[in-house]
Coordinates of N, CA and C in Angstrom, one line a residue:
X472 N 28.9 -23.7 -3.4 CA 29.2 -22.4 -2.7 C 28.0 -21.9 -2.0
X473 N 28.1 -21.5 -1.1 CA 26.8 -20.5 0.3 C 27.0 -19.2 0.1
X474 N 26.0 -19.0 -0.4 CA 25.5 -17.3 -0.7 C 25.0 -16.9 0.6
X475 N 25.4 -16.4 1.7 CA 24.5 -16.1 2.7 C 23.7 -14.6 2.9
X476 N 24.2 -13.9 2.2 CA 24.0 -12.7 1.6 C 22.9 -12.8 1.4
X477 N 22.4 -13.3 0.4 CA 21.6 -13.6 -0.7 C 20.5 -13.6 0.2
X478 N 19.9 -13.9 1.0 CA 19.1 -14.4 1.8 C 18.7 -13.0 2.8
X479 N 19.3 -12.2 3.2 CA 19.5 -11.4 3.6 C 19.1 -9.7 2.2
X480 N 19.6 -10.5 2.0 CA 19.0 -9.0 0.6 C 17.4 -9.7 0.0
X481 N 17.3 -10.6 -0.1 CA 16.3 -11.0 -0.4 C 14.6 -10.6 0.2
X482 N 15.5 -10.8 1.5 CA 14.0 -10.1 2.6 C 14.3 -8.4 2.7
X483 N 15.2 -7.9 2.6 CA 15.3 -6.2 2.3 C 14.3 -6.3 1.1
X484 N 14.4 -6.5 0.2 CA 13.9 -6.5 -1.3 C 12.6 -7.1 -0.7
X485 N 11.8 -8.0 -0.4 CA 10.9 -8.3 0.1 C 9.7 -7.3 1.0
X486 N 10.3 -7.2 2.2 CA 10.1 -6.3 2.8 C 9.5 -3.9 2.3
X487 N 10.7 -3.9 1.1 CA 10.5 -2.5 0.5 C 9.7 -3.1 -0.3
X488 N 8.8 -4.0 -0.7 CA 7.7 -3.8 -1.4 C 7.0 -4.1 -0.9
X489 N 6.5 -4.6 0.0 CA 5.3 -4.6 0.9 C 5.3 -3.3 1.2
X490 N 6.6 -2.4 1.8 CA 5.7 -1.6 2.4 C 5.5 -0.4 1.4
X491 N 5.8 -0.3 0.2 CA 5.7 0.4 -1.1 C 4.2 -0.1 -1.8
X492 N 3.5 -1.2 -1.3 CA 2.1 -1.8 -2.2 C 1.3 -1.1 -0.5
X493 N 1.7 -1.1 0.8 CA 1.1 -0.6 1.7 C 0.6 0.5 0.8
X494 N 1.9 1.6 0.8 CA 1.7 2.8 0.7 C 0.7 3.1 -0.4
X495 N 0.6 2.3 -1.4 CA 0.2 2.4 -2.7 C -1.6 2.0 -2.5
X496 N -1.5 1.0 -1.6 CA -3.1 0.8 -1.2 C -3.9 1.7 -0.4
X497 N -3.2 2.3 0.3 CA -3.6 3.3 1.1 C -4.2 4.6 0.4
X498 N -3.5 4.6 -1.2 CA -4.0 5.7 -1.9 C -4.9 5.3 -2.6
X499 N -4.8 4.0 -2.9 CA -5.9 3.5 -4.2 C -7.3 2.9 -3.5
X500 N -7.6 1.9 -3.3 CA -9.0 1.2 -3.1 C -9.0 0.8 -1.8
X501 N -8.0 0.7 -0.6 CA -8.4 0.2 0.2 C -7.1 0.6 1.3
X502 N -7.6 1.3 2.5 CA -6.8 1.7 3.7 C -6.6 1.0 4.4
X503 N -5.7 1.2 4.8 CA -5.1 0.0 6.1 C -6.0 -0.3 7.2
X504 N -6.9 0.9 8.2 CA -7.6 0.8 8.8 C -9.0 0.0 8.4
X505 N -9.0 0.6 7.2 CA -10.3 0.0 6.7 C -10.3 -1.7 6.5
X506 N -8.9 -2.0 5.5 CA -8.7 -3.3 5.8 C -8.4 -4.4 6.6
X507 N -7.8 -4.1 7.8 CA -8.1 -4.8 9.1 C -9.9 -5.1 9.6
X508 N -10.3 -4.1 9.4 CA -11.5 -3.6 9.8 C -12.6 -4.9 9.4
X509 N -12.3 -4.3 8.2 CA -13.6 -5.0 6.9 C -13.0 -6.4 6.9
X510 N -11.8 -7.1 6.7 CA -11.6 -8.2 6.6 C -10.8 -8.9 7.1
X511 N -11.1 -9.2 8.2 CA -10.4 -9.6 9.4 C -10.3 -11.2 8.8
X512 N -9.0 -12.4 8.8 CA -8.6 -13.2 8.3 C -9.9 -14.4 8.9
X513 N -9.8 -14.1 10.4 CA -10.6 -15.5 10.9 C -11.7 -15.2 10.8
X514 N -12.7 -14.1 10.1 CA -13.4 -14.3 9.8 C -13.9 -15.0 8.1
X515 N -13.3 -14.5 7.7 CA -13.0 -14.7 6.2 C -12.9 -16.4 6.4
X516 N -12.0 -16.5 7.1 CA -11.8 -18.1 7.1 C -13.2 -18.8 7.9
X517 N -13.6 -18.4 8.4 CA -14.9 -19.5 9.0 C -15.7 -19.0 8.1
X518 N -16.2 -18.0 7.3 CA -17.4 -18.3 6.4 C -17.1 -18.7 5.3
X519 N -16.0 -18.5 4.6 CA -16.1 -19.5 3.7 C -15.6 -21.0 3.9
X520 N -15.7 -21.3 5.2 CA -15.6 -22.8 5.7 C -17.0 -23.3 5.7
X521 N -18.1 -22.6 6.4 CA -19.5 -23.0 6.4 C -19.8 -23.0 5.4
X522 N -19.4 -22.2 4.1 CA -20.2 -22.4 3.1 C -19.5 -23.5 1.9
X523 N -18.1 -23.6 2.1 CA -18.2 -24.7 1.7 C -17.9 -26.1 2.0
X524 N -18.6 -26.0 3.5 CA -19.1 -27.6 3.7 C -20.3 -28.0 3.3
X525 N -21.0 -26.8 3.5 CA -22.7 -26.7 2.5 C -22.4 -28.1 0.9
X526 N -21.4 -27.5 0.4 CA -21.3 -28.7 -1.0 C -21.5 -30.3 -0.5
X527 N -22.4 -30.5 -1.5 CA -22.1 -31.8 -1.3 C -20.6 -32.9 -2.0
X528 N -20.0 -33.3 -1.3 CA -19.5 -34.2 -2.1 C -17.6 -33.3 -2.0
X529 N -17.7 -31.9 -1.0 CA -16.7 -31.3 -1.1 C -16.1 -31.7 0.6
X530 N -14.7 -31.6 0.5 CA -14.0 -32.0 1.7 C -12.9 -31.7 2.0
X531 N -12.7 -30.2 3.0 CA -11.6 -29.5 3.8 C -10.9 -30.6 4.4
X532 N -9.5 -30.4 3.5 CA -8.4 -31.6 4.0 C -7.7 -30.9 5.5
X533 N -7.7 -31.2 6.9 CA -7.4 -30.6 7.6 C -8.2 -29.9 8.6
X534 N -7.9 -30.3 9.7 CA -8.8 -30.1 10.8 C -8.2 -29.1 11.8
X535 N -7.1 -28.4 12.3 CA -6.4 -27.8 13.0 C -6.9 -26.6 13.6
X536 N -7.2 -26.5 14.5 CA -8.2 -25.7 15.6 C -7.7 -24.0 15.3
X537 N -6.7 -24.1 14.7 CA -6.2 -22.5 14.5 C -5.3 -22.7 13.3
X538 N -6.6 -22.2 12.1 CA -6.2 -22.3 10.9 C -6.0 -20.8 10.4
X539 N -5.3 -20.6 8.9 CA -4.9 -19.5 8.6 C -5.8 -19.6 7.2
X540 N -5.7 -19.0 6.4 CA -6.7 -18.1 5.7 C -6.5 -19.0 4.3
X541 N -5.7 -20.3 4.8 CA -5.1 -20.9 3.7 C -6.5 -22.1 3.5
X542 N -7.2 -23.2 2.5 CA -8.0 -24.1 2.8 C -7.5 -25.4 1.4
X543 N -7.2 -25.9 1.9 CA -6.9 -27.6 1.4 C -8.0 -28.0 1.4
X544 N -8.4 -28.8 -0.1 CA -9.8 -29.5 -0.6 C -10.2 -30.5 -1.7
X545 N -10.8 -31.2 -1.3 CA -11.1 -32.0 -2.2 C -12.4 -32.4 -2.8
X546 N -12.8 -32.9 -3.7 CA -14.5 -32.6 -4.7 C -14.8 -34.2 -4.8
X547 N -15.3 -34.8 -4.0 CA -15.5 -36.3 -4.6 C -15.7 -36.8 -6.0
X548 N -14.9 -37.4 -6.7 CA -14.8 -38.0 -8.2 C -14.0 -37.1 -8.6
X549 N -13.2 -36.5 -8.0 CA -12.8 -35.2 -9.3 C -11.2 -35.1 -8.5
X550 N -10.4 -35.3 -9.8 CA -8.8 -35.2 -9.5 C -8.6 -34.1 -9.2
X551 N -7.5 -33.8 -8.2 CA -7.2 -31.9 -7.9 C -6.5 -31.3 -8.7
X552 N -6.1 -32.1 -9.6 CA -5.5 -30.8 -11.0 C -6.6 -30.3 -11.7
X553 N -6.9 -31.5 -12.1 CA -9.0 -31.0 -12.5 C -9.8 -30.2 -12.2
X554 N -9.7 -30.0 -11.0 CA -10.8 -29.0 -10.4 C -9.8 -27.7 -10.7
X555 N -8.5 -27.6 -10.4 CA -7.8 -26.7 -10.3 C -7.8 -25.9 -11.8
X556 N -7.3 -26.9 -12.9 CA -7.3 -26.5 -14.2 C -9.0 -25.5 -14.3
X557 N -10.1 -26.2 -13.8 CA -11.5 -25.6 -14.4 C -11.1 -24.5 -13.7
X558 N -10.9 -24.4 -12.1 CA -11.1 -23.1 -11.8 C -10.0 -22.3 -12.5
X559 N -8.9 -22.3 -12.7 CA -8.4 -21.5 -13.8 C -8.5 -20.9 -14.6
X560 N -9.4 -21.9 -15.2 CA -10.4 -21.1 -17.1 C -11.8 -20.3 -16.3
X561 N -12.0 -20.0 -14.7 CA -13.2 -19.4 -14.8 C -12.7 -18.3 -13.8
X562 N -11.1 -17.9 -14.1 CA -10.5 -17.0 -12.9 C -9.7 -16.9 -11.7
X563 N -10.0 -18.6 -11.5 CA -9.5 -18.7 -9.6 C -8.5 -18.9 -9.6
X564 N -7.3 -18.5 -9.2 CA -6.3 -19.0 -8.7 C -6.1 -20.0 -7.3
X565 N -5.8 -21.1 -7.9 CA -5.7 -22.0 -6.8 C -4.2 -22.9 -7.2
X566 N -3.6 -23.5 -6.4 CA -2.8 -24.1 -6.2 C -3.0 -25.7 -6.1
X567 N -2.5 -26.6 -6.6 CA -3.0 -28.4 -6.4 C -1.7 -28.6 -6.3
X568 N -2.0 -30.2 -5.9 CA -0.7 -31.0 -5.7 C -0.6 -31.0 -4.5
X569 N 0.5 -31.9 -4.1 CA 0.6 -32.2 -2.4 C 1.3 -31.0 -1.9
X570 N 1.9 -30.1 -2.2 CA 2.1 -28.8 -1.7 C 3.3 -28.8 -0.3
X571 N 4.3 -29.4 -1.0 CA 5.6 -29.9 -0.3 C 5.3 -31.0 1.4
X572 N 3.9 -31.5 1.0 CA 3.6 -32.8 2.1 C 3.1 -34.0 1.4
X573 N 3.9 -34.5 0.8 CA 4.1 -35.6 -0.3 C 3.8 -37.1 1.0
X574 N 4.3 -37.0 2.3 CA 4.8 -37.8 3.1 C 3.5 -38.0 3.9
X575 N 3.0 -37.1 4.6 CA 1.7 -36.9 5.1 C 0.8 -37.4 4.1
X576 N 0.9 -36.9 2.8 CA -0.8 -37.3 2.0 C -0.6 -38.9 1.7
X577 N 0.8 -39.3 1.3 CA 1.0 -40.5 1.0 C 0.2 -41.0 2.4
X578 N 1.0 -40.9 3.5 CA 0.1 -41.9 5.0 C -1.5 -41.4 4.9
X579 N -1.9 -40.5 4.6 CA -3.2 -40.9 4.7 C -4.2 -40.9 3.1
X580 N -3.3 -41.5 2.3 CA -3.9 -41.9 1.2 C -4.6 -40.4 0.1
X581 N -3.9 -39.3 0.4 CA -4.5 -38.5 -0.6 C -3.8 -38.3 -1.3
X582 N -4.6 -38.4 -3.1 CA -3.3 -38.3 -4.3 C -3.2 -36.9 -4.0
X583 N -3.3 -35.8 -3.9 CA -2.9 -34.1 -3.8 C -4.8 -33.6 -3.4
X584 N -4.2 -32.1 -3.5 CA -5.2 -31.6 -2.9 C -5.6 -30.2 -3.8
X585 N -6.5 -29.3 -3.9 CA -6.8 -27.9 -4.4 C -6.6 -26.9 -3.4
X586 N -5.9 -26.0 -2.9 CA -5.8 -25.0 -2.4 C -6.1 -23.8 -2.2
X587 N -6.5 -23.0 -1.7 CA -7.1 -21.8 -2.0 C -6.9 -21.1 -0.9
X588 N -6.2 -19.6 -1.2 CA -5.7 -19.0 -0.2 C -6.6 -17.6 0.0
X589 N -6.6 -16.6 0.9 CA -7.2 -15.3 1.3 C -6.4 -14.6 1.7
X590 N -5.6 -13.6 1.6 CA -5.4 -12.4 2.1 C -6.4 -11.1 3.1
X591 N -5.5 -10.4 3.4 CA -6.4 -8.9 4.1 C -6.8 -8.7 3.4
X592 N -6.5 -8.3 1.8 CA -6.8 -7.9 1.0 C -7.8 -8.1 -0.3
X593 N -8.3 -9.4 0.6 CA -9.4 -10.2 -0.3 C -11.0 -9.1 -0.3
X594 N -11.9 -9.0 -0.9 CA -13.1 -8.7 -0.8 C -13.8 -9.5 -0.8
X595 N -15.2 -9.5 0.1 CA -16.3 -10.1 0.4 C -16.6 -10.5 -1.5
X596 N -16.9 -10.2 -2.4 CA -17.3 -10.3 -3.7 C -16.2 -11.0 -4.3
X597 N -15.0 -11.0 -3.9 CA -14.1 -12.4 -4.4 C -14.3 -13.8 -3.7
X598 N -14.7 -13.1 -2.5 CA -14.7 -14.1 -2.2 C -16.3 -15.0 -2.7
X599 N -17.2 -14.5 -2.5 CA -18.7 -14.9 -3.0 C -18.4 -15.7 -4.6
X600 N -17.2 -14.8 -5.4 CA -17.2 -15.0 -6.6 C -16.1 -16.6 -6.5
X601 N -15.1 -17.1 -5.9 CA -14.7 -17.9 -5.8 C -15.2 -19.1 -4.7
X602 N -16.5 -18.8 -4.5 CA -17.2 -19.4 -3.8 C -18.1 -20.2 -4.4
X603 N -18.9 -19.5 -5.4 CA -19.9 -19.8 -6.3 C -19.6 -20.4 -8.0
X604 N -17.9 -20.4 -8.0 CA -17.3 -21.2 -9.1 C -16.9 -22.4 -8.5
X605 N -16.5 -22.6 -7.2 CA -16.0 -23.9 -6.9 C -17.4 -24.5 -6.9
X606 N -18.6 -24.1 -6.5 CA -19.7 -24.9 -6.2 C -20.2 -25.5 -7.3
X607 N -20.0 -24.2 -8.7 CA -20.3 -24.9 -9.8 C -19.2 -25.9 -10.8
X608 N -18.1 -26.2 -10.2 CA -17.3 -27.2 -10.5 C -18.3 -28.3 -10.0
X609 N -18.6 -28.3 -9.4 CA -19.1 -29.7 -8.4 C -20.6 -30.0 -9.6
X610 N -21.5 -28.6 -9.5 CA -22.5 -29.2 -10.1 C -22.1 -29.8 -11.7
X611 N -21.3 -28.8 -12.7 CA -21.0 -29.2 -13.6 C -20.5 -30.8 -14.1
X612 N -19.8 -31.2 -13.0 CA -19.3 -32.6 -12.9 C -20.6 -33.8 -12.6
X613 N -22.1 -33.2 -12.2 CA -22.8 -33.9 -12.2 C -23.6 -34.0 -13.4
X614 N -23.5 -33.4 -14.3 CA -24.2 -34.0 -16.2 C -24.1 -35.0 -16.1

């Protein structure tokens, strides 16, 4: 049976809470203006692309000239649930696995990937802070 409904309430319900967490940010730590402002996506996303191609042995799955705030990666010697699982136990929310492109990673030979996404609503200090844990995945793995 097709709920079509469902789909349609779904994004109402969607939608009133975005704009209920708007409203709610606006009063707490960070304004709308301010947040456009301060952390504009493509910037967020090119610096923590420079810094972590800086790693050695680390490698942004994905090359697409107009990328979103989203970054696909992999740590040479190190499975992506592994890296995933460490960053876990030190905070980071990341996502692994082939990430509904099972067909693509199979053709070009990658068992899955680590993921890591940004929002507007990221800060410079999360980001430095999930910067400087993935880097120490890498050194840790060198003992």
């Amino acid at each position: 049976m097709f709920w079509g409904w469902k789909t349609k309430l779904t994004q109402a319900i969607q939608k009133k809470s975005y704009c209920m967490w708007l409203t709610l940010s606006s009063n707490l730590r960070c304004p709308r203006n301010e947040i456009s402002r301060r952390n504009n996506l493509k910037i967020i996303w090119k610096t923590v692309e420079e810094k972590l191609k800086r790693i050695p042995g680390f490698k942004i799955i994905g090359t697409a000239k107009h990328k979103t705030s989203v970054i696909s990666f992999n740590i040479d010697g190190l499975h992506s649930y592994d890296v995933g699982m460490i960053l876990d136990k030190m905070g980071i929310a990341v996502r692994t696995g082939h990430h509904c492109a099972d067909t693509v990673m199979q053709h070009y030979h990658i068992q899955g990937t680590v993921r890591i996404s940004f929002a507007f609503y990221t800060t410079k200090e999360e980001i430095d802070f999930a910067l400087e844990q993935v880097k120490s995945v890498f050194e840790k793995t060198l003992v």
